[in-house]
mmCIF file of C-alpha atoms and ligand atoms in Angstrom:
data_model
loop_
_atom_site.group_PDB
_atom_site.id
_atom_site.type_symbol
_atom_site.label_atom_id
_atom_site.label_comp_id
_atom_site.label_asym_id
_atom_site.label_seq_id
_atom_site.Cartn_x
_atom_site.Cartn_y
_atom_site.Cartn_z
ATOM 1 C CA MET A 1 71.596 116.417 85.412
ATOM 2 C CA ALA A 2 68.685 114.045 85.353
ATOM 3 C CA SER A 3 66.230 114.435 82.504
ATOM 4 C CA ARG A 4 62.550 115.122 83.069
ATOM 5 C CA ILE A 5 59.392 115.111 81.056
ATOM 6 C CA ALA A 6 56.637 117.620 81.744
ATOM 7 C CA LEU A 7 53.704 116.041 83.591
ATOM 8 C CA ALA A 8 53.010 118.554 86.375
ATOM 9 C CA HIS A 9 51.720 122.102 86.451
ATOM 10 C CA LEU A 10 54.861 123.977 87.503
ATOM 11 C CA PRO A 11 55.809 126.148 89.207
ATOM 12 C CA THR A 12 53.124 125.627 91.818
ATOM 13 C CA PRO A 13 51.884 128.708 93.658
ATOM 14 C CA LEU A 14 53.414 129.827 96.931
ATOM 15 C CA GLU A 15 50.681 131.525 98.924
ATOM 16 C CA PRO A 16 50.750 133.517 102.162
ATOM 17 C CA ALA A 17 48.503 132.176 104.919
ATOM 18 C CA PRO A 18 47.816 135.211 107.120
ATOM 19 C CA ARG A 19 44.628 133.896 108.752
ATOM 20 C CA LEU A 20 46.255 130.591 109.660
ATOM 21 C CA ALA A 21 49.325 132.528 110.843
ATOM 22 C CA ALA A 22 47.104 134.638 113.126
ATOM 23 C CA ALA A 23 45.504 131.495 114.547
ATOM 24 C CA LEU A 24 49.008 130.233 115.367
ATOM 25 C CA ASP A 25 50.075 133.573 116.838
ATOM 26 C CA MET A 26 52.572 134.060 114.034
ATOM 27 C CA ASP A 27 53.412 137.140 112.005
ATOM 28 C CA ALA A 28 51.191 137.492 108.935
ATOM 29 C CA ASP A 29 54.150 137.191 106.543
ATOM 30 C CA ALA A 30 55.848 134.325 108.390
ATOM 31 C CA LEU A 31 53.685 131.442 107.156
ATOM 32 C CA TRP A 32 53.424 130.303 103.533
ATOM 33 C CA ILE A 33 51.803 127.373 101.755
ATOM 34 C CA LYS A 34 53.556 125.721 98.812
ATOM 35 C CA ARG A 35 50.680 124.378 96.767
ATOM 36 C CA ASP A 36 51.988 121.063 95.494
ATOM 37 C CA ASP A 37 48.435 119.806 95.861
ATOM 38 C CA CYS A 38 47.990 121.749 92.599
ATOM 39 C CA THR A 39 50.464 119.807 90.427
ATOM 40 C CA GLY A 40 47.554 118.666 88.313
ATOM 41 C CA LEU A 41 48.396 115.058 87.373
ATOM 42 C CA ALA A 42 45.204 113.018 87.827
ATOM 43 C CA GLY A 43 44.339 114.964 90.960
ATOM 44 C CA GLY A 44 47.704 116.357 91.919
ATOM 45 C CA GLY A 45 50.149 115.964 94.761
ATOM 46 C CA ASN A 46 53.863 115.636 95.382
ATOM 47 C CA LYS A 47 54.298 112.435 93.336
ATOM 48 C CA ALA A 48 53.814 114.375 90.090
ATOM 49 C CA ARG A 49 57.241 115.982 90.528
ATOM 50 C CA LYS A 50 58.888 112.616 91.134
ATOM 51 C CA LEU A 51 57.094 111.050 88.190
ATOM 52 C CA GLU A 52 58.506 113.676 85.815
ATOM 53 C CA TYR A 53 61.955 112.203 86.470
ATOM 54 C CA LEU A 54 60.892 108.584 86.944
ATOM 55 C CA CYS A 55 58.966 108.493 83.670
ATOM 56 C CA ALA A 56 61.802 110.177 81.771
ATOM 57 C CA ASP A 57 64.093 107.448 83.103
ATOM 58 C CA ALA A 58 61.592 104.729 82.167
ATOM 59 C CA LEU A 59 61.318 106.022 78.596
ATOM 60 C CA ALA A 60 65.099 106.437 78.297
ATOM 61 C CA GLN A 61 65.455 102.765 79.273
ATOM 62 C CA GLY A 62 62.889 101.724 76.662
ATOM 63 C CA CYS A 63 60.395 100.464 79.248
ATOM 64 C CA ASP A 64 56.784 99.824 78.275
ATOM 65 C CA ALA A 65 55.118 99.468 81.682
ATOM 66 C CA LEU A 66 55.221 101.288 85.017
ATOM 67 C CA VAL A 67 55.024 99.171 88.164
ATOM 68 C CA THR A 68 54.644 100.437 91.700
ATOM 69 C CA GLY A 69 52.649 99.978 94.884
ATOM 70 C CA GLY A 70 51.333 101.536 98.044
ATOM 71 C CA GLY A 71 48.670 101.515 100.709
ATOM 72 C CA ARG A 72 45.012 101.437 99.741
ATOM 73 C CA GLN A 73 44.771 105.253 99.729
ATOM 74 C CA SER A 74 48.110 105.679 97.949
ATOM 75 C CA ASN A 75 48.289 108.910 95.993
ATOM 76 C CA HIS A 76 51.470 107.697 94.323
ATOM 77 C CA VAL A 77 49.824 104.736 92.607
ATOM 78 C CA ARG A 78 46.924 106.931 91.462
ATOM 79 C CA MET A 79 49.296 109.437 89.870
ATOM 80 C CA THR A 80 51.515 106.695 88.424
ATOM 81 C CA ALA A 81 48.451 105.233 86.699
ATOM 82 C CA GLY A 82 47.671 108.703 85.380
ATOM 83 C CA ALA A 83 51.199 109.222 84.088
ATOM 84 C CA ALA A 84 51.168 105.821 82.383
ATOM 85 C CA ASN A 85 47.953 106.685 80.587
ATOM 86 C CA LYS A 86 49.295 110.022 79.381
ATOM 87 C CA LEU A 87 52.460 108.375 78.075
ATOM 88 C CA GLY A 88 50.790 105.334 76.537
ATOM 89 C CA LEU A 89 52.493 102.901 78.899
ATOM 90 C CA ALA A 90 50.987 99.885 80.635
ATOM 91 C CA CYS A 91 50.720 100.090 84.418
ATOM 92 C CA THR A 92 50.553 97.600 87.269
ATOM 93 C CA ILE A 93 49.939 98.745 90.831
ATOM 94 C CA VAL A 94 50.220 96.578 93.930
ATOM 95 C CA LEU A 95 47.957 97.680 96.760
ATOM 96 C CA SER A 96 48.701 96.597 100.305
ATOM 97 C CA SER A 97 45.052 95.961 100.974
ATOM 98 C CA ASP A 98 42.191 93.609 100.361
ATOM 99 C CA ARG A 99 39.793 94.664 97.635
ATOM 100 C CA PRO A 100 37.264 96.980 99.288
ATOM 101 C CA SER A 101 33.591 96.099 98.947
ATOM 102 C CA LEU A 102 32.905 99.726 98.054
ATOM 103 C CA PRO A 103 35.724 101.774 96.496
ATOM 104 C CA ALA A 104 36.352 105.157 98.080
ATOM 105 C CA GLY A 105 38.759 108.055 97.688
ATOM 106 C CA ASN A 106 41.836 107.257 95.618
ATOM 107 C CA VAL A 107 40.522 103.779 94.793
ATOM 108 C CA VAL A 108 37.665 105.339 92.821
ATOM 109 C CA LEU A 109 40.231 107.198 90.718
ATOM 110 C CA ASP A 110 42.380 104.062 90.411
ATOM 111 C CA LEU A 111 39.415 102.178 88.948
ATOM 112 C CA VAL A 112 38.708 104.975 86.467
ATOM 113 C CA LEU A 113 42.363 105.249 85.408
ATOM 114 C CA ALA A 114 42.317 101.446 85.062
ATOM 115 C CA PRO A 115 45.824 100.133 85.705
ATOM 116 C CA ASP A 116 46.214 96.405 86.414
ATOM 117 C CA ILE A 117 45.604 96.223 90.161
ATOM 118 C CA VAL A 118 47.092 93.518 92.384
ATOM 119 C CA TRP A 119 45.159 93.371 95.681
ATOM 120 C CA ALA A 120 47.943 91.933 97.797
ATOM 121 C CA GLY A 121 46.313 92.029 101.232
ATOM 122 C CA ARG A 122 47.884 93.872 104.159
ATOM 123 C CA LEU A 123 51.667 93.871 103.781
ATOM 124 C CA GLY A 124 54.446 95.488 105.784
ATOM 125 C CA TYR A 125 56.745 98.018 104.111
ATOM 126 C CA ALA A 126 59.470 95.551 103.098
ATOM 127 C CA ALA A 127 56.995 92.905 101.953
ATOM 128 C CA LEU A 128 55.238 95.457 99.755
ATOM 129 C CA GLU A 129 58.563 96.479 98.168
ATOM 130 C CA GLU A 130 59.119 92.759 97.407
ATOM 131 C CA ALA A 131 55.618 92.433 95.942
ATOM 132 C CA ILE A 132 56.371 95.336 93.578
ATOM 133 C CA GLU A 133 59.556 93.568 92.442
ATOM 134 C CA ALA A 134 57.619 90.306 92.031
ATOM 135 C CA ALA A 135 55.009 92.021 89.851
ATOM 136 C CA ALA A 136 57.803 93.465 87.698
ATOM 137 C CA ALA A 137 59.425 90.035 87.436
ATOM 138 C CA ARG A 138 56.148 88.502 86.230
ATOM 139 C CA LEU A 139 55.900 91.134 83.495
ATOM 140 C CA ARG A 140 59.503 90.481 82.485
ATOM 141 C CA ASP A 141 58.684 86.765 82.193
ATOM 142 C CA GLU A 142 55.861 87.731 79.854
ATOM 143 C CA GLY A 143 58.335 89.566 77.639
ATOM 144 C CA ARG A 144 57.455 93.064 78.814
ATOM 145 C CA ARG A 145 59.914 95.771 79.809
ATOM 146 C CA PRO A 146 58.668 97.005 83.205
ATOM 147 C CA TYR A 147 60.007 100.011 85.111
ATOM 148 C CA ALA A 148 59.656 99.239 88.816
ATOM 149 C CA MET A 149 59.389 102.130 91.241
ATOM 150 C CA PRO A 150 59.641 101.722 95.018
ATOM 151 C CA ILE A 151 56.824 102.805 97.336
ATOM 152 C CA GLY A 152 56.258 106.536 97.020
ATOM 153 C CA GLY A 153 58.546 106.706 93.975
ATOM 154 C CA ALA A 154 61.324 107.119 96.531
ATOM 155 C CA SER A 155 64.275 106.229 94.326
ATOM 156 C CA VAL A 156 67.241 108.515 93.778
ATOM 157 C CA VAL A 157 65.719 109.436 90.417
ATOM 158 C CA GLY A 158 62.318 110.274 91.924
ATOM 159 C CA ALA A 159 63.920 112.443 94.607
ATOM 160 C CA GLN A 160 65.281 114.712 91.854
ATOM 161 C CA GLY A 161 61.775 116.154 91.617
ATOM 162 C CA TYR A 162 62.247 117.681 95.055
ATOM 163 C CA VAL A 163 65.842 118.720 94.445
ATOM 164 C CA ALA A 164 64.351 120.855 91.670
ATOM 165 C CA ALA A 165 61.423 121.922 93.868
ATOM 166 C CA ALA A 166 63.874 123.334 96.415
ATOM 167 C CA ALA A 167 65.287 125.641 93.753
ATOM 168 C CA GLU A 168 61.778 126.600 92.641
ATOM 169 C CA LEU A 169 60.841 127.441 96.218
ATOM 170 C CA ARG A 170 63.953 129.491 96.908
ATOM 171 C CA ALA A 171 63.302 131.545 93.778
ATOM 172 C CA GLN A 172 59.800 132.288 95.110
ATOM 173 C CA LEU A 173 60.752 133.254 98.670
ATOM 174 C CA ALA A 174 64.041 134.435 100.135
ATOM 175 C CA ASP A 175 65.316 133.542 103.587
ATOM 176 C CA ILE A 176 63.208 130.447 104.256
ATOM 177 C CA ASP A 177 63.880 129.172 107.770
ATOM 178 C CA VAL A 178 62.002 125.891 107.626
ATOM 179 C CA VAL A 179 59.902 123.792 105.259
ATOM 180 C CA VAL A 180 57.386 121.546 107.034
ATOM 181 C CA VAL A 181 56.422 118.414 105.100
ATOM 182 C CA ALA A 182 54.756 115.049 105.655
ATOM 183 C CA VAL A 183 57.193 112.133 105.480
ATOM 184 C CA GLY A 184 56.031 108.797 104.102
ATOM 185 C CA SER A 185 58.687 106.990 102.073
ATOM 186 C CA GLY A 186 61.018 109.925 102.751
ATOM 187 C CA GLY A 187 61.847 110.784 99.146
ATOM 188 C CA THR A 188 60.353 114.253 99.328
ATOM 189 C CA GLN A 189 62.202 115.297 102.471
ATOM 190 C CA ALA A 190 65.408 113.765 101.094
ATOM 191 C CA GLY A 191 65.140 115.664 97.809
ATOM 192 C CA LEU A 192 64.421 118.937 99.609
ATOM 193 C CA ALA A 193 67.346 118.450 102.015
ATOM 194 C CA ALA A 194 69.626 117.759 99.053
ATOM 195 C CA GLY A 195 68.299 120.804 97.200
ATOM 196 C CA PHE A 196 68.674 123.122 100.195
ATOM 197 C CA GLY A 197 72.001 121.533 101.120
ATOM 198 C CA ASP A 198 70.924 121.585 104.760
ATOM 199 C CA HIS A 199 68.810 119.081 106.689
ATOM 200 C CA GLY A 200 68.127 121.784 109.274
ATOM 201 C CA LYS A 201 65.878 123.666 106.815
ATOM 202 C CA ILE A 202 63.423 120.778 106.550
ATOM 203 C CA LEU A 203 61.129 119.580 109.324
ATOM 204 C CA GLY A 204 59.646 116.249 108.315
ATOM 205 C CA VAL A 205 56.518 115.077 110.089
ATOM 206 C CA ASP A 206 56.483 111.294 110.161
ATOM 207 C CA VAL A 207 53.155 109.706 109.228
ATOM 208 C CA GLY A 208 54.253 106.205 110.209
ATOM 209 C CA ALA A 209 54.552 104.663 106.754
ATOM 210 C CA ARG A 210 57.946 103.026 107.304
ATOM 211 C CA PRO A 211 59.875 101.855 110.359
ATOM 212 C CA ASP A 212 63.226 103.497 109.539
ATOM 213 C CA THR A 213 62.303 107.046 108.529
ATOM 214 C CA VAL A 214 65.324 109.004 109.783
ATOM 215 C CA GLU A 215 67.868 106.546 108.379
ATOM 216 C CA ALA A 216 66.008 106.353 105.071
ATOM 217 C CA VAL A 217 65.915 110.147 104.703
ATOM 218 C CA ALA A 218 69.593 110.517 105.652
ATOM 219 C CA HIS A 219 70.661 107.892 103.137
ATOM 220 C CA ALA A 220 68.369 109.099 100.342
ATOM 221 C CA ALA A 221 69.381 112.748 100.788
ATOM 222 C CA VAL A 222 73.064 111.964 100.229
ATOM 223 C CA ALA A 223 72.236 109.803 97.217
ATOM 224 C CA ALA A 224 69.963 112.499 95.766
ATOM 225 C CA ALA A 225 72.573 115.228 96.239
ATOM 226 C CA ARG A 226 75.363 113.199 94.632
ATOM 227 C CA TYR A 227 73.136 112.245 91.702
ATOM 228 C CA ALA A 228 72.386 115.940 91.178
ATOM 229 C CA GLY A 229 76.047 116.906 91.456
ATOM 230 C CA LEU A 230 75.497 118.809 94.705
ATOM 231 C CA PRO A 231 77.434 118.629 97.968
ATOM 232 C CA ASP A 232 76.113 116.308 100.675
ATOM 233 C CA PRO A 233 73.554 118.140 102.836
ATOM 234 C CA VAL A 234 74.875 119.341 106.192
ATOM 235 C CA GLY A 235 73.271 118.360 109.492
ATOM 236 C CA GLU A 236 70.944 115.506 110.371
ATOM 237 C CA PRO A 237 67.365 114.862 109.213
ATOM 238 C CA GLN A 238 64.821 116.633 111.427
ATOM 239 C CA VAL A 239 61.864 114.287 111.818
ATOM 240 C CA PHE A 240 59.000 114.913 114.241
ATOM 241 C CA ALA A 241 57.543 111.568 115.319
ATOM 242 C CA GLY A 242 54.774 112.871 117.571
ATOM 243 C CA ALA A 243 51.982 113.130 115.002
ATOM 244 C CA VAL A 244 51.760 109.484 113.869
ATOM 245 C CA GLY A 245 49.148 108.391 116.411
ATOM 246 C CA PRO A 246 48.228 104.691 116.364
ATOM 247 C CA GLY A 247 49.731 104.118 112.917
ATOM 248 C CA TYR A 248 49.912 104.859 109.224
ATOM 249 C CA ALA A 249 46.588 105.965 107.746
ATOM 250 C CA VAL A 250 44.882 105.800 111.142
ATOM 251 C CA PRO A 251 43.395 109.246 111.762
ATOM 252 C CA THR A 252 44.057 111.201 114.948
ATOM 253 C CA GLU A 253 42.211 113.911 116.839
ATOM 254 C CA GLU A 254 45.169 116.225 116.291
ATOM 255 C CA ALA A 255 44.954 115.690 112.537
ATOM 256 C CA ARG A 256 41.238 116.403 112.665
ATOM 257 C CA ALA A 257 41.862 119.687 114.468
ATOM 258 C CA ALA A 258 44.491 120.559 111.862
ATOM 259 C CA VAL A 259 42.213 119.664 108.937
ATOM 260 C CA ASP A 260 39.474 121.839 110.399
ATOM 261 C CA LEU A 261 41.738 124.794 111.182
ATOM 262 C CA ALA A 262 43.343 124.852 107.718
ATOM 263 C CA ALA A 263 39.979 124.615 105.994
ATOM 264 C CA ARG A 264 38.355 127.281 108.149
ATOM 265 C CA THR A 265 41.170 129.824 107.916
ATOM 266 C CA GLU A 266 42.641 129.343 104.440
ATOM 267 C CA ALA A 267 40.233 126.981 102.624
ATOM 268 C CA LEU A 268 42.994 124.380 102.417
ATOM 269 C CA ARG A 269 41.903 120.793 101.974
ATOM 270 C CA LEU A 270 44.082 118.493 104.051
ATOM 271 C CA ASP A 271 43.735 114.730 104.472
ATOM 272 C CA PRO A 272 43.929 112.385 107.471
ATOM 273 C CA VAL A 273 46.811 110.223 106.144
ATOM 274 C CA TYR A 274 49.505 112.791 105.262
ATOM 275 C CA THR A 275 48.848 116.505 105.243
ATOM 276 C CA GLY A 276 46.535 116.603 108.278
ATOM 277 C CA LYS A 277 49.239 114.934 110.353
ATOM 278 C CA ALA A 278 51.882 117.219 108.825
ATOM 279 C CA MET A 279 49.857 120.275 109.834
ATOM 280 C CA ALA A 280 49.352 118.764 113.296
ATOM 281 C CA GLY A 281 53.143 118.518 113.434
ATOM 282 C CA LEU A 282 53.472 122.185 112.487
ATOM 283 C CA LEU A 283 51.014 123.130 115.254
ATOM 284 C CA ALA A 284 52.999 121.070 117.756
ATOM 285 C CA ALA A 285 56.288 122.634 116.621
ATOM 286 C CA ARG A 286 54.747 126.074 117.093
ATOM 287 C CA ARG A 287 53.423 125.181 120.576
ATOM 288 C CA GLN A 288 56.811 123.793 121.565
ATOM 289 C CA GLY A 289 58.561 126.954 120.347
ATOM 290 C CA ARG A 290 60.513 125.117 117.684
ATOM 291 C CA ILE A 291 58.751 127.442 115.254
ATOM 292 C CA GLU A 292 58.657 130.989 116.591
ATOM 293 C CA ARG A 293 56.344 133.883 115.817
ATOM 294 C CA ASP A 294 58.624 135.173 113.050
ATOM 295 C CA THR A 295 60.159 131.901 111.846
ATOM 296 C CA ARG A 296 59.765 132.060 108.073
ATOM 297 C CA THR A 297 57.893 128.801 107.580
ATOM 298 C CA VAL A 298 56.699 127.084 104.410
ATOM 299 C CA PHE A 299 54.119 124.316 104.771
ATOM 300 C CA LEU A 300 54.539 122.038 101.758
ATOM 301 C CA HIS A 301 51.044 120.894 100.830
ATOM 302 C CA THR A 302 51.791 117.529 99.249
ATOM 303 C CA GLY A 303 48.244 116.792 98.060
ATOM 304 C CA GLY A 304 46.301 113.748 99.171
ATOM 305 C CA VAL A 305 42.902 115.393 98.918
ATOM 306 C CA PRO A 306 41.186 112.312 97.409
ATOM 307 C CA ALA A 307 41.847 110.331 100.594
ATOM 308 C CA LEU A 308 39.611 112.700 102.542
ATOM 309 C CA PHE A 309 36.632 111.238 100.688
ATOM 310 C CA ALA A 310 37.522 107.776 101.986
ATOM 311 C CA TYR A 311 37.169 109.034 105.556
ATOM 312 C CA ALA A 312 33.657 110.454 105.320
ATOM 313 C CA ASP A 313 32.596 108.798 108.582
ATOM 314 C CA TRP A 314 35.568 110.394 110.346
ATOM 315 C CA VAL A 315 34.664 113.788 108.938
ATOM 316 C CA ALA A 316 31.054 113.262 109.995
ATOM 317 C CA GLY A 317 32.275 112.635 113.505
ATOM 318 C CA ALA A 318 31.572 108.924 113.640
ATOM 319 C CA GLY A 319 35.207 108.141 114.414
ATOM 320 C CA GLY A 320 37.062 105.268 112.814
ATOM 321 C CA GLY A 321 37.914 105.930 109.208
ATOM 322 C CA ILE A 322 37.419 103.246 106.586
ATOM 323 C CA GLY A 323 39.991 104.546 104.142
ATOM 324 C CA ALA A 324 42.979 102.511 105.174
HETATM 325 C C1 LIG B 401 53.419 110.271 99.283
HETATM 326 C C2 LIG B 401 52.878 111.431 100.012
HETATM 327 C C3 LIG B 401 53.622 112.099 100.996
HETATM 328 C C4 LIG B 401 54.967 111.636 101.447
HETATM 329 O O1 LIG B 401 55.948 111.780 100.493
HETATM 330 P P1 LIG B 401 57.210 110.819 100.533
HETATM 331 O O2 LIG B 401 58.090 111.325 99.493
HETATM 332 O O3 LIG B 401 56.718 109.432 100.280
HETATM 333 O O4 LIG B 401 57.795 110.906 101.905
HETATM 334 C C5 LIG B 401 53.074 113.199 101.607
HETATM 335 N N1 LIG B 401 51.839 113.632 101.290
HETATM 336 C C6 LIG B 401 51.089 113.015 100.366
HETATM 337 C C7 LIG B 401 49.736 113.544 100.115
HETATM 338 C C8 LIG B 401 51.575 111.900 99.697
HETATM 339 O O5 LIG B 401 50.822 111.284 98.784
#
């Protein structure tokens, strides 16, 4: 078993969503929201669960600095900076972005949490992973002991957070048919698939963060299961690719409709980068009959609320979105 240190507020609530269910023509007790937006680490979100395992590993290895990276509105780097502060570790984050003239959303919180920020300019997924490694190498040259985490904390250690979350969820609700979740790096879906032992129970909604989502989830799920001492998950990763739109962090009309519907029925705060697209994927799956009226469905709310504040013009109806 992997070791963890407590950073998140757990267990997170599992709430029924009867008004949203009615809007989707679903039974009132068929739709549930797993509130991992309420994990409580510097604003919350799914990365808090991964960081409990990643930080335990970093401390066990005697590391003195956390290093990671992400897109400009990365929730993972924001929560990594928060975890570092709580643990008294140094922190370097690499952002695949130019420095914005006016910080917004997660960047505001990044500046307050005050990690060392490398503004790397727009990088592709693989180039950003290399930039994280390069930042760690520079620290090593300076005599530090960095702990480098991939984008999204999507290592086999980080995925253990969602192996454990699967058990938490199953203890809260019996007979779950499907968990719908946004897929970025893929670590969350992989951990859940490993924890449930069945890819068929998880419907990932791709948000376009990486080019090789299905392969990455398949590979990471096996690694996560073996690390946890569990059997390999059966089946193949279920990934819905129809909600990405023009690209990662580019908002879509479907995401806007989903953000509005969730807010107006259940007071849920979704975001344009991850959870709005994930909910748009759930709506599409319902329309297509992949989710039926009585399919016992859990929407995993992975957080991301701060990013909404970086898309104020989009919310105001002016289109675009400056956040990415
Ligand atoms: C990182 C993130 C995801 C995706 O999780 P992965 O494990 O990277 O696939 C989903 N939602 C939010 C809000 C996130 O920050």
